[in-house]
Tab-separated table of C-alpha atoms in Angstrom:
chain	number	residue	atom	x	y	z
A	1	MET	CA	93.509	-43.385	84.305
A	2	ILE	CA	96.122	-40.568	84.286
A	3	LYS	CA	98.127	-40.339	87.470
A	4	LYS	CA	100.892	-38.110	88.856
A	5	TYR	CA	104.283	-39.002	87.258
A	6	ARG	CA	106.234	-41.587	89.145
A	7	LYS	CA	110.023	-42.214	88.530
A	8	ASP	CA	109.711	-45.864	89.388
A	9	GLY	CA	106.599	-46.300	87.099
A	10	ASP	CA	106.850	-47.509	83.499
A	11	VAL	CA	105.032	-44.650	81.835
A	12	SER	CA	105.792	-40.984	81.507
A	13	TYR	CA	103.951	-37.982	79.960
A	14	ALA	CA	104.756	-35.614	77.120
A	15	LEU	CA	103.240	-32.161	77.903
A	16	GLY	CA	102.191	-29.698	75.207
A	17	ALA	CA	101.269	-29.974	71.572
A	18	THR	CA	104.928	-29.620	70.135
A	19	VAL	CA	106.249	-32.362	72.341
A	20	VAL	CA	103.152	-34.560	71.847
A	21	MET	CA	103.713	-34.209	67.982
A	22	GLU	CA	107.518	-35.152	68.257
A	23	LEU	CA	106.622	-38.326	70.322
A	24	MET	CA	103.938	-39.405	67.802
A	25	LYS	CA	106.344	-38.917	64.919
A	26	ARG	CA	109.485	-40.424	66.504
A	27	ARG	CA	108.053	-43.173	68.679
A	28	PRO	CA	104.409	-43.954	67.909
A	29	GLN	CA	104.830	-47.504	69.190
A	30	ASP	CA	105.360	-46.156	72.696
A	31	VAL	CA	102.165	-43.826	72.833
A	32	ARG	CA	99.549	-45.160	75.271
A	33	ALA	CA	97.008	-42.424	75.175
A	34	VAL	CA	96.612	-38.708	74.026
A	35	TYR	CA	94.684	-36.331	76.202
A	36	ILE	CA	93.217	-33.344	74.620
A	37	SER	CA	91.997	-30.367	76.675
A	38	PRO	CA	88.345	-29.487	76.011
A	39	LYS	CA	89.513	-25.804	76.116
A	40	SER	CA	91.415	-26.248	72.857
A	41	ASN	CA	91.186	-27.521	69.326
A	42	VAL	CA	94.492	-29.067	68.601
A	43	VAL	CA	93.599	-30.342	65.137
A	44	ALA	CA	97.199	-31.575	64.015
A	45	VAL	CA	97.492	-33.488	67.237
A	46	ILE	CA	94.197	-35.249	66.995
A	47	GLU	CA	94.788	-36.099	63.303
A	48	LYS	CA	98.226	-37.544	64.048
A	49	ALA	CA	96.852	-39.486	67.091
A	50	ARG	CA	94.248	-41.105	64.829
A	51	GLU	CA	96.868	-41.908	62.284
A	52	ILE	CA	98.997	-43.816	64.745
A	53	GLY	CA	95.862	-45.375	66.368
A	54	ALA	CA	96.393	-43.782	69.894
A	55	GLU	CA	93.555	-43.572	72.217
A	56	ILE	CA	92.117	-40.074	72.297
A	57	ILE	CA	90.865	-38.810	75.631
A	58	GLU	CA	89.173	-35.463	76.286
A	59	SER	CA	89.809	-34.665	79.848
A	60	GLU	CA	90.207	-31.569	81.979
A	61	LYS	CA	91.440	-33.664	84.762
A	62	ALA	CA	94.616	-34.915	83.110
A	63	PHE	CA	95.817	-31.317	82.931
A	64	ASN	CA	94.947	-30.498	86.450
A	65	ILE	CA	97.067	-33.506	87.617
A	66	LEU	CA	100.100	-33.072	85.351
A	67	SER	CA	100.170	-29.458	84.339
A	68	PRO	CA	98.168	-27.404	86.716
A	69	LYS	CA	99.653	-23.967	85.994
A	70	GLU	CA	100.844	-24.250	82.356
A	71	ASN	CA	99.652	-23.301	79.025
A	72	CYS	CA	99.325	-26.849	77.787
A	73	PHE	CA	96.559	-28.299	75.714
A	74	ALA	CA	97.716	-31.722	74.836
A	75	ILE	CA	99.398	-34.610	76.944
A	76	ALA	CA	100.472	-38.004	75.639
A	77	GLU	CA	101.125	-40.959	78.015
A	78	PHE	CA	103.949	-43.091	76.675
A	79	GLY	CA	105.710	-46.213	77.801
A	80	LYS	CA	109.374	-45.661	78.919
A	81	PHE	CA	111.688	-47.004	76.237
A	82	ASP	CA	115.308	-48.361	75.812
A	83	ALA	CA	117.613	-46.049	73.726
A	84	LYS	CA	120.941	-47.744	74.350
A	85	ILE	CA	124.147	-45.791	73.452
A	86	SER	CA	126.513	-47.031	70.890
A	87	GLY	CA	130.198	-47.889	70.954
A	88	ASP	CA	130.607	-46.428	67.533
A	89	ARG	CA	129.799	-42.793	68.592
A	90	HIS	CA	131.187	-40.042	70.594
A	91	HIS	CA	129.430	-39.597	74.002
A	92	VAL	CA	128.422	-36.743	76.226
A	93	VAL	CA	128.621	-38.098	79.852
A	94	LEU	CA	126.708	-36.312	82.612
A	95	VAL	CA	127.869	-37.240	86.121
A	96	ASN	CA	125.106	-36.845	88.625
A	97	PRO	CA	122.988	-34.196	86.909
A	98	SER	CA	120.336	-32.879	89.347
A	99	ASN	CA	118.032	-30.458	87.562
A	100	ALA	CA	115.320	-31.891	85.056
A	101	GLY	CA	115.180	-28.641	82.999
A	102	ASN	CA	119.088	-28.576	82.447
A	103	LEU	CA	119.056	-32.293	81.571
A	104	GLY	CA	116.242	-31.588	78.863
A	105	THR	CA	118.300	-28.720	77.553
A	106	VAL	CA	121.367	-30.759	77.304
A	107	VAL	CA	119.368	-33.499	75.504
A	108	ARG	CA	118.452	-30.682	72.955
A	109	ASP	CA	122.159	-29.876	72.417
A	110	VAL	CA	122.969	-33.437	71.902
A	111	ALA	CA	120.291	-33.645	69.272
A	112	ALA	CA	121.243	-30.526	67.608
A	113	PHE	CA	124.929	-31.504	67.202
A	114	ASP	CA	124.081	-34.940	66.075
A	115	CYS	CA	127.445	-36.652	66.713
A	116	ALA	CA	127.232	-38.066	70.200
A	117	ASP	CA	125.136	-40.269	72.357
A	118	LEU	CA	124.316	-39.314	76.011
A	119	ALA	CA	125.404	-41.355	79.062
A	120	ILE	CA	124.063	-40.446	82.570
A	121	ILE	CA	125.699	-41.538	85.687
A	122	ARG	CA	123.535	-42.304	88.734
A	123	PRO	CA	122.425	-40.689	91.104
A	124	ALA	CA	120.810	-38.577	88.556
A	125	VAL	CA	117.673	-36.755	87.683
A	126	ASP	CA	115.250	-38.850	85.667
A	127	PRO	CA	115.466	-38.517	81.836
A	128	PHE	CA	111.874	-39.519	81.586
A	129	ASP	CA	110.578	-36.801	84.021
A	130	PRO	CA	107.914	-34.888	82.070
A	131	LYS	CA	109.910	-31.710	82.900
A	132	THR	CA	113.050	-33.108	81.092
A	133	VAL	CA	110.987	-34.315	78.151
A	134	ARG	CA	109.284	-30.866	77.880
A	135	ALA	CA	112.716	-29.038	78.194
A	136	SER	CA	114.008	-31.246	75.451
A	137	MET	CA	111.359	-29.943	73.188
A	138	GLY	CA	110.705	-33.563	72.329
A	139	THR	CA	114.320	-34.353	71.169
A	140	VAL	CA	114.577	-36.950	73.885
A	141	PHE	CA	112.651	-39.148	71.409
A	142	ASP	CA	115.337	-38.747	69.069
A	143	ILE	CA	118.668	-39.447	70.762
A	144	ASN	CA	120.328	-42.406	72.278
A	145	PHE	CA	120.716	-42.217	76.016
A	146	GLU	CA	121.416	-44.636	78.796
A	147	LEU	CA	121.754	-44.615	82.603
A	148	PHE	CA	124.776	-46.168	84.325
A	149	ASP	CA	125.069	-47.041	88.084
A	150	SER	CA	128.610	-45.588	88.203
A	151	PHE	CA	131.311	-44.073	86.018
A	152	ASP	CA	133.371	-47.222	86.330
A	153	ALA	CA	130.437	-49.274	84.873
A	154	TYR	CA	130.270	-46.856	82.037
A	155	VAL	CA	134.088	-46.901	81.325
A	156	LYS	CA	134.207	-50.728	81.398
A	157	ARG	CA	131.895	-50.885	78.434
A	158	PHE	CA	133.564	-48.221	76.140
A	159	ASP	CA	137.000	-47.525	74.815
A	160	ASN	CA	136.502	-43.747	74.161
A	161	GLU	CA	139.072	-41.113	75.057
A	162	ILE	CA	137.731	-39.491	78.283
A	163	VAL	CA	137.879	-35.596	78.201
A	164	PRO	CA	136.660	-34.329	81.613
A	165	PHE	CA	135.506	-30.693	81.828
A	166	MET	CA	136.839	-29.133	84.981
A	167	LEU	CA	137.817	-25.619	86.123
A	168	GLY	CA	141.463	-26.705	86.833
A	169	GLY	CA	141.951	-28.157	83.424
A	170	SER	CA	144.045	-26.970	80.398
A	171	PRO	CA	142.399	-24.447	77.956
A	172	PHE	CA	139.724	-26.221	75.854
A	173	ARG	CA	140.635	-24.098	72.801
A	174	GLU	CA	144.022	-25.921	72.606
A	175	LYS	CA	142.304	-29.350	72.621
A	176	SER	CA	142.141	-30.941	69.170
A	177	PHE	CA	139.775	-33.645	68.103
A	178	THR	CA	140.770	-36.074	65.521
A	179	ALA	CA	137.346	-37.220	64.797
A	180	GLU	CA	137.155	-38.430	61.267
A	181	SER	CA	134.782	-41.315	60.853
A	182	GLY	CA	136.334	-44.566	61.876
A	183	ALA	CA	138.830	-42.812	64.104
A	184	LYS	CA	139.047	-42.356	67.869
A	185	LYS	CA	135.748	-41.750	69.779
A	186	TYR	CA	135.622	-39.149	72.603
A	187	SER	CA	133.553	-38.855	75.827
A	188	LEU	CA	132.980	-35.310	76.898
A	189	VAL	CA	132.364	-35.596	80.688
A	190	PHE	CA	130.570	-33.019	82.804
A	191	GLY	CA	129.918	-32.957	86.493
A	192	ASN	CA	126.977	-32.028	88.753
A	193	GLU	CA	125.629	-28.503	88.395
A	194	ALA	CA	126.663	-27.519	91.944
A	195	THR	CA	129.813	-29.517	92.681
A	196	GLY	CA	131.467	-30.283	89.299
A	197	LEU	CA	133.473	-33.391	88.753
A	198	PRO	CA	135.426	-34.976	91.638
A	199	GLN	CA	139.284	-34.480	91.623
A	200	GLU	CA	139.885	-38.072	90.563
A	201	PHE	CA	138.809	-37.173	86.986
A	202	GLU	CA	142.065	-35.067	86.752
A	203	ARG	CA	143.868	-38.267	85.866
A	204	PHE	CA	142.205	-38.359	82.496
A	205	GLY	CA	143.692	-34.943	81.586
A	206	ALA	CA	140.945	-32.348	82.152
A	207	VAL	CA	140.085	-29.301	79.960
A	208	ARG	CA	138.507	-26.051	80.925
A	209	ILE	CA	136.283	-23.815	78.939
A	210	GLU	CA	137.813	-20.253	79.036
A	211	GLN	CA	135.593	-17.683	80.654
A	212	SER	CA	135.662	-14.575	82.622
A	213	LYS	CA	136.778	-14.650	86.358
A	214	ASN	CA	133.554	-12.614	87.222
A	215	VAL	CA	131.207	-15.462	86.939
A	216	ASP	CA	131.291	-18.570	88.937
A	217	SER	CA	130.957	-20.931	86.090
A	218	LEU	CA	128.953	-21.775	82.995
A	219	ASN	CA	125.596	-23.077	82.884
A	220	LEU	CA	125.691	-26.844	82.219
A	221	SER	CA	123.986	-26.804	78.843
A	222	THR	CA	126.240	-23.973	77.695
A	223	ALA	CA	129.336	-25.954	78.620
A	224	VAL	CA	127.994	-28.979	76.813
A	225	ALA	CA	127.165	-26.902	73.686
A	226	VAL	CA	130.618	-25.428	73.370
A	227	GLY	CA	132.188	-28.794	73.758
A	228	LEU	CA	129.845	-30.435	71.329
A	229	TYR	CA	130.034	-27.719	68.734
A	230	LYS	CA	133.761	-28.070	68.569
A	231	LEU	CA	133.562	-31.868	68.260
A	232	TYR	CA	130.857	-31.591	65.673
A	233	THR	CA	132.701	-29.115	63.473
A	234	SER	CA	135.996	-31.080	63.734
A	235	ARG	CA	134.279	-33.752	61.540
A	236	SER	CA	134.576	-33.365	57.844
A	237	GLY	CA	131.611	-32.491	55.830
A	238	ASN	CA	129.455	-30.839	58.542
A	239	THR	CA	129.828	-27.478	57.043
A	240	HIS	CA	127.442	-28.641	54.186
A	241	SER	CA	124.526	-29.623	56.227
A	242	VAL	CA	122.783	-26.396	55.436
A	243	LEU	CA	119.278	-26.095	56.779
A	244	SER	CA	116.843	-24.276	54.487
A	245	THR	CA	115.104	-21.374	56.023
A	246	ALA	CA	111.903	-23.212	55.404
A	247	GLU	CA	112.896	-25.784	57.877
A	248	HIS	CA	113.350	-23.152	60.525
A	249	SER	CA	110.376	-23.177	62.941
A	250	GLU	CA	111.666	-22.734	66.310
A	251	LEU	CA	114.580	-21.119	68.229
A	252	ALA	CA	113.462	-21.467	71.795
B	1	MET	CA	104.431	-2.558	100.504
B	2	ILE	CA	105.371	-5.238	98.158
B	3	LYS	CA	103.324	-5.451	94.906
B	4	LYS	CA	103.141	-7.834	91.849
B	5	TYR	CA	105.864	-6.859	89.472
B	6	ARG	CA	104.889	-4.256	86.893
B	7	LYS	CA	106.886	-3.745	83.650
B	8	ASP	CA	106.175	-0.054	83.602
B	9	GLY	CA	107.032	0.504	87.329
B	10	ASP	CA	110.344	1.617	88.649
B	11	VAL	CA	111.212	-1.343	90.858
B	12	SER	CA	111.958	-5.062	90.354
B	13	TYR	CA	112.541	-7.896	92.506
B	14	ALA	CA	115.429	-10.376	92.945
B	15	LEU	CA	114.076	-13.792	94.010
B	16	GLY	CA	116.139	-16.284	96.021
B	17	ALA	CA	119.229	-15.903	98.386
B	18	THR	CA	121.731	-16.443	95.663
B	19	VAL	CA	120.409	-13.653	93.365
B	20	VAL	CA	119.627	-11.352	96.370
B	21	MET	CA	123.299	-11.762	97.536
B	22	GLU	CA	124.538	-10.899	94.021
B	23	LEU	CA	122.383	-7.780	94.004
B	24	MET	CA	123.639	-6.668	97.368
B	25	LYS	CA	127.214	-7.102	96.358
B	26	ARG	CA	127.042	-5.552	92.800
B	27	ARG	CA	124.425	-2.789	93.145
B	28	PRO	CA	123.900	-2.060	96.910
B	29	GLN	CA	122.786	1.496	96.070
B	30	ASP	CA	119.634	0.195	94.215
B	31	VAL	CA	118.358	-2.037	96.986
B	32	ARG	CA	115.080	-0.812	98.488
B	33	ALA	CA	114.155	-3.639	100.876
B	34	VAL	CA	114.992	-7.242	101.564
B	35	TYR	CA	112.207	-9.621	102.578
B	36	ILE	CA	113.032	-12.642	104.534
B	37	SER	CA	110.696	-15.592	104.943
B	38	PRO	CA	109.759	-16.491	108.455
B	39	LYS	CA	110.211	-20.069	107.484
B	40	SER	CA	113.873	-19.789	106.859
B	41	ASN	CA	117.092	-18.553	108.501
B	42	VAL	CA	119.126	-16.896	105.712
B	43	VAL	CA	122.027	-15.738	107.888
B	44	ALA	CA	124.277	-14.427	105.055
B	45	VAL	CA	121.553	-12.436	103.450
B	46	ILE	CA	120.603	-10.757	106.782
B	47	GLU	CA	124.248	-9.937	107.534
B	48	LYS	CA	124.775	-8.363	104.082
B	49	ALA	CA	121.514	-6.445	104.178
B	50	ARG	CA	122.606	-4.928	107.493
B	51	GLU	CA	126.019	-4.060	106.157
B	52	ILE	CA	124.613	-2.142	103.132
B	53	GLY	CA	121.784	-0.588	105.322
B	54	ALA	CA	118.842	-2.053	103.552
B	55	GLU	CA	115.540	-2.375	105.269
B	56	ILE	CA	114.943	-5.985	106.287
B	57	ILE	CA	111.254	-7.140	106.356
B	58	GLU	CA	110.102	-10.463	107.738
B	59	SER	CA	107.094	-11.258	105.686
B	60	GLU	CA	105.204	-14.375	104.443
B	61	LYS	CA	103.054	-12.189	102.239
B	62	ALA	CA	105.815	-11.029	99.971
B	63	PHE	CA	106.552	-14.631	99.046
B	64	ASN	CA	102.878	-15.371	98.225
B	65	ILE	CA	102.681	-12.372	95.945
B	66	LEU	CA	105.967	-12.765	94.050
B	67	SER	CA	106.877	-16.473	94.263
B	68	PRO	CA	103.940	-18.575	95.338
B	69	LYS	CA	105.206	-21.953	94.196
B	70	GLU	CA	108.862	-21.737	94.490
B	71	ASN	CA	111.591	-22.729	96.813
B	72	CYS	CA	112.657	-19.146	97.665
B	73	PHE	CA	113.352	-17.696	101.045
B	74	ALA	CA	114.677	-14.220	100.225
B	75	ILE	CA	113.471	-11.377	98.061
B	76	ALA	CA	115.018	-7.988	97.456
B	77	GLU	CA	113.250	-4.952	95.999
B	78	PHE	CA	115.504	-2.830	93.954
B	79	GLY	CA	115.166	0.335	91.818
B	80	LYS	CA	115.644	-0.220	88.034
B	81	PHE	CA	118.959	1.112	86.839
B	82	ASP	CA	120.794	2.311	83.834
B	83	ALA	CA	123.732	0.173	82.566
B	84	LYS	CA	124.385	1.668	79.086
B	85	ILE	CA	126.373	-0.254	76.550
B	86	SER	CA	129.744	0.977	75.374
B	87	GLY	CA	131.109	1.702	71.847
B	88	ASP	CA	134.428	0.245	72.861
B	89	ARG	CA	133.086	-3.335	73.301
B	90	HIS	CA	131.726	-6.097	71.271
B	91	HIS	CA	127.950	-6.517	71.458
B	92	VAL	CA	125.513	-9.272	71.460
B	93	VAL	CA	122.227	-7.952	69.913
B	94	LEU	CA	118.946	-9.747	70.587
B	95	VAL	CA	116.130	-8.682	68.124
B	96	ASN	CA	112.722	-9.106	69.842
B	97	PRO	CA	113.497	-11.844	72.372
B	98	SER	CA	110.147	-13.088	73.813
B	99	ASN	CA	110.933	-15.434	76.784
B	100	ALA	CA	112.204	-14.147	80.169
B	101	GLY	CA	113.991	-17.308	81.126
B	102	ASN	CA	115.901	-17.269	77.779
B	103	LEU	CA	116.832	-13.764	78.109
B	104	GLY	CA	118.249	-14.441	81.650
B	105	THR	CA	120.307	-17.408	80.293
B	106	VAL	CA	121.734	-15.178	77.501
B	107	VAL	CA	122.579	-12.579	80.192
B	108	ARG	CA	124.562	-15.357	82.013
B	109	ASP	CA	126.368	-16.196	78.821
B	110	VAL	CA	127.379	-12.592	78.245
B	111	ALA	CA	128.685	-12.283	81.733
B	112	ALA	CA	130.551	-15.580	81.505
B	113	PHE	CA	132.370	-14.706	78.371
B	114	ASP	CA	133.078	-11.063	79.413
B	115	CYS	CA	133.987	-9.477	76.228
B	116	ALA	CA	130.536	-8.012	74.915
B	117	ASP	CA	127.700	-5.726	76.137
B	118	LEU	CA	124.044	-6.600	75.412
B	119	ALA	CA	121.661	-4.630	73.210
B	120	ILE	CA	118.004	-5.610	73.062
B	121	ILE	CA	115.675	-4.555	70.302
B	122	ARG	CA	112.104	-3.694	71.079
B	123	PRO	CA	109.485	-5.169	71.202
B	124	ALA	CA	111.278	-7.525	73.710
B	125	VAL	CA	110.754	-9.198	76.918
B	126	ASP	CA	111.597	-7.035	79.903
B	127	PRO	CA	115.286	-7.442	81.304
B	128	PHE	CA	114.073	-6.377	84.750
B	129	ASP	CA	111.311	-9.152	84.911
B	130	PRO	CA	112.031	-11.001	88.024
B	131	LYS	CA	112.176	-14.270	85.925
B	132	THR	CA	114.902	-12.766	83.779
B	133	VAL	CA	116.746	-11.518	86.863
B	134	ARG	CA	116.507	-15.130	88.447
B	135	ALA	CA	117.430	-16.952	85.360
B	136	SER	CA	120.535	-14.645	84.910
B	137	MET	CA	121.629	-15.982	88.413
B	138	GLY	CA	122.159	-12.448	89.399
B	139	THR	CA	124.715	-11.628	86.565
B	140	VAL	CA	122.167	-8.998	85.138
B	141	PHE	CA	123.701	-6.852	87.965
B	142	ASP	CA	127.167	-7.262	86.449
B	143	ILE	CA	126.796	-6.583	82.687
B	144	ASN	CA	125.933	-3.579	80.541
B	145	PHE	CA	122.638	-3.819	78.647
B	146	GLU	CA	120.386	-1.390	76.890
B	147	LEU	CA	117.090	-1.502	75.078
B	148	PHE	CA	116.696	0.163	71.659
B	149	ASP	CA	113.388	1.074	69.865
B	150	SER	CA	114.524	-0.454	66.558
B	151	PHE	CA	117.648	-2.056	64.993
B	152	ASP	CA	118.209	1.155	63.010
B	153	ALA	CA	118.255	3.207	66.209
B	154	TYR	CA	121.006	0.735	67.505
B	155	VAL	CA	123.003	0.796	64.235
B	156	LYS	CA	123.103	4.573	64.171
B	157	ARG	CA	125.014	4.803	67.454
B	158	PHE	CA	127.601	2.153	66.845
B	159	ASP	CA	130.172	1.309	64.158
B	160	ASN	CA	130.568	-2.312	64.830
B	161	GLU	CA	130.761	-5.005	62.224
B	162	ILE	CA	127.242	-6.680	62.041
B	163	VAL	CA	127.299	-10.407	62.201
B	164	PRO	CA	123.714	-11.870	61.842
B	165	PHE	CA	123.048	-15.488	62.820
B	166	MET	CA	120.712	-16.972	60.393
B	167	LEU	CA	119.880	-20.447	58.946
B	168	GLY	CA	120.793	-19.384	55.530
B	169	GLY	CA	124.173	-17.928	56.322
B	170	SER	CA	127.706	-19.257	55.522
B	171	PRO	CA	129.311	-21.805	58.061
B	172	PHE	CA	130.316	-19.938	61.265
B	173	ARG	CA	133.306	-22.094	61.679
B	174	GLU	CA	134.817	-20.283	58.736
B	175	LYS	CA	134.243	-16.787	60.309
B	176	SER	CA	137.372	-15.419	61.678
B	177	PHE	CA	137.392	-12.586	64.222
B	178	THR	CA	140.210	-10.137	64.394
B	179	ALA	CA	139.494	-9.032	67.892
B	180	GLU	CA	142.615	-7.767	69.383
B	181	SER	CA	142.265	-4.918	71.827
B	182	GLY	CA	141.775	-1.646	69.824
B	183	ALA	CA	140.729	-3.399	66.726
B	184	LYS	CA	137.324	-3.811	65.097
B	185	LYS	CA	134.330	-4.496	67.333
B	186	TYR	CA	131.618	-7.060	66.380
B	187	SER	CA	127.952	-7.191	67.006
B	188	LEU	CA	126.691	-10.783	67.085
B	189	VAL	CA	123.002	-10.544	66.213
B	190	PHE	CA	120.322	-13.072	67.003
B	191	GLY	CA	116.584	-13.252	66.172
B	192	ASN	CA	113.419	-14.065	68.014
B	193	GLU	CA	113.214	-17.552	69.321
B	194	ALA	CA	110.331	-18.515	67.055
B	195	THR	CA	110.844	-16.549	63.872
B	196	GLY	CA	114.641	-15.775	63.640
B	197	LEU	CA	115.891	-12.644	61.991
B	198	PRO	CA	114.158	-11.016	59.073
B	199	GLN	CA	115.595	-11.620	55.527
B	200	GLU	CA	116.755	-8.106	55.453
B	201	PHE	CA	119.656	-8.983	57.748
B	202	GLU	CA	121.259	-11.069	54.900
B	203	ARG	CA	122.790	-7.915	53.576
B	204	PHE	CA	125.159	-7.786	56.440
B	205	GLY	CA	126.595	-11.227	55.424
B	206	ALA	CA	124.868	-13.820	57.715
B	207	VAL	CA	126.551	-16.767	59.455
B	208	ARG	CA	125.045	-20.127	60.490
B	209	ILE	CA	126.077	-22.390	63.285
B	210	GLU	CA	126.398	-25.784	61.805
B	211	GLN	CA	124.084	-28.396	63.295
B	212	SER	CA	122.152	-31.534	62.607
B	213	LYS	CA	119.252	-31.479	60.093
B	214	ASN	CA	117.228	-33.490	62.613
B	215	VAL	CA	116.515	-30.571	64.879
B	216	ASP	CA	114.725	-27.410	63.973
B	217	SER	CA	117.291	-25.110	65.336
B	218	LEU	CA	119.332	-24.235	68.506
B	219	ASN	CA	118.205	-22.979	71.742
B	220	LEU	CA	118.881	-19.109	71.663
B	221	SER	CA	121.268	-19.200	74.558
B	222	THR	CA	123.184	-22.082	73.056
B	223	ALA	CA	123.639	-20.214	69.931
B	224	VAL	CA	124.795	-17.080	71.804
B	225	ALA	CA	127.188	-19.220	73.807
B	226	VAL	CA	128.781	-20.718	70.740
B	227	GLY	CA	129.199	-17.274	69.080
B	228	LEU	CA	130.528	-15.620	72.169
B	229	TYR	CA	133.000	-18.463	73.053
B	230	LYS	CA	134.571	-18.037	69.608
B	231	LEU	CA	134.760	-14.267	69.895
B	232	TYR	CA	136.095	-14.517	73.486
B	233	THR	CA	138.802	-17.065	72.640
B	234	SER	CA	139.845	-15.013	69.516
B	235	ARG	CA	141.179	-12.400	71.914
B	236	SER	CA	144.834	-12.897	73.072
B	237	GLY	CA	145.514	-13.716	76.564
B	238	ASN	CA	142.126	-15.296	77.534
B	239	THR	CA	143.685	-18.723	77.855
B	240	HIS	CA	145.334	-17.608	81.101
B	241	SER	CA	142.171	-16.601	83.024
B	242	VAL	CA	142.256	-19.849	84.990
B	243	LEU	CA	139.678	-20.027	87.731
B	244	SER	CA	140.796	-21.956	90.727
B	245	THR	CA	138.476	-24.946	91.848
B	246	ALA	CA	137.975	-22.914	95.047
B	247	GLU	CA	136.132	-20.249	93.074
B	248	HIS	CA	133.858	-22.922	91.556
B	249	SER	CA	130.536	-22.707	93.357
B	250	GLU	CA	127.677	-23.449	90.814
B	251	LEU	CA	127.252	-24.963	87.463
B	252	ALA	CA	123.520	-24.622	87.142
């Protein structure tokens, strides 16, 4: 039986046909059930759910419980999974992110510039929150991410160069990455949406994304995107990963 | 009397204390009334509303009509205004944007990298939609923006170099801007969230933001941020616009 999402539970929910499809493609082993709204006829979802052997449930009630106001015609229940981050990759580190939608958008940036794993320092919003899953457009099924109890616990496990993003830092455009494969790995570290990073991070040598004085600061996912884009394009070879226009389906 | 927002009406609404404060600071002349929820005590909003001489209305009803589910304790009604774009500035051009929240986030990017005005090509989501206003965090009161009936109508008025962002374009990292003051002005052009730009834009010489093959494409506001950041930092002098940490209030 479907229930309201619980952070301390062992299942979560993918809301909407697009996200449900991504889940079934990327992590079919974790799908517990797929709910289909009697109002809709989501053919592709039903076909894929049959293919992976997921239970298919036609239910109005699931939608009332999980998505009362939204334009959503498919929900999948899935088991929470481990997707541990790697010592061989760059990292994006979010310290105490507080908004589920923001976290989902950052996940999408991390997936788009596929050169880094995602570390999340507690206290933090839940990466399995259905709002995060939805805002990620299903890319949360595609990346490595891991929660840590403290920044110290994170630092102890990895030997990356720490690059904190802080308003008092030196200009980011002057920062150069030597990011050829096999070389040094970087951790781009971003603070909470409202409070930023604590002063103690200045000891690592902070950088600042240049911006107008008129605006308080950048959207968290904008800051992550600017940082990741530079890291991504500093690698050799990435200019050649051309997408064909046929692959282009969504720019949301 | 407060009413549901209407796209063809001449007023709109700023929802939430932060956005209401920005409105009263930036465009006090357009404020018609400020609604305060009896549930809250928004002292700063009330003080500022008195200062600019706005009508202050305590009303539960306003919140039920405009913001039934949200954590919102202040609403301002304001007259829609003109904020025409300039021929002396770079531009961001959104062709047929369809999502109010996305448009608000792009507005915030445009305000953060304060070097471009915003052109919006119809059909398009409404920049005065309260959802756009809210997602912009009030920066919509700060930038120049203008709607055009077609891209041709836009191009006829401005002599900027057109830079369309398309998946089939050449790598953006190889694009250089010669953007010193007085020199050439650029128009960074982005398509609809679902469909991108029509093929006919290729004649201008399209660019593509390099990204992983695993993800369909970038979030619209992510793409705009990456483009604007490069344009912004290509100008001289911007490395010195350091914000003090005291100015840092929000990274949402």
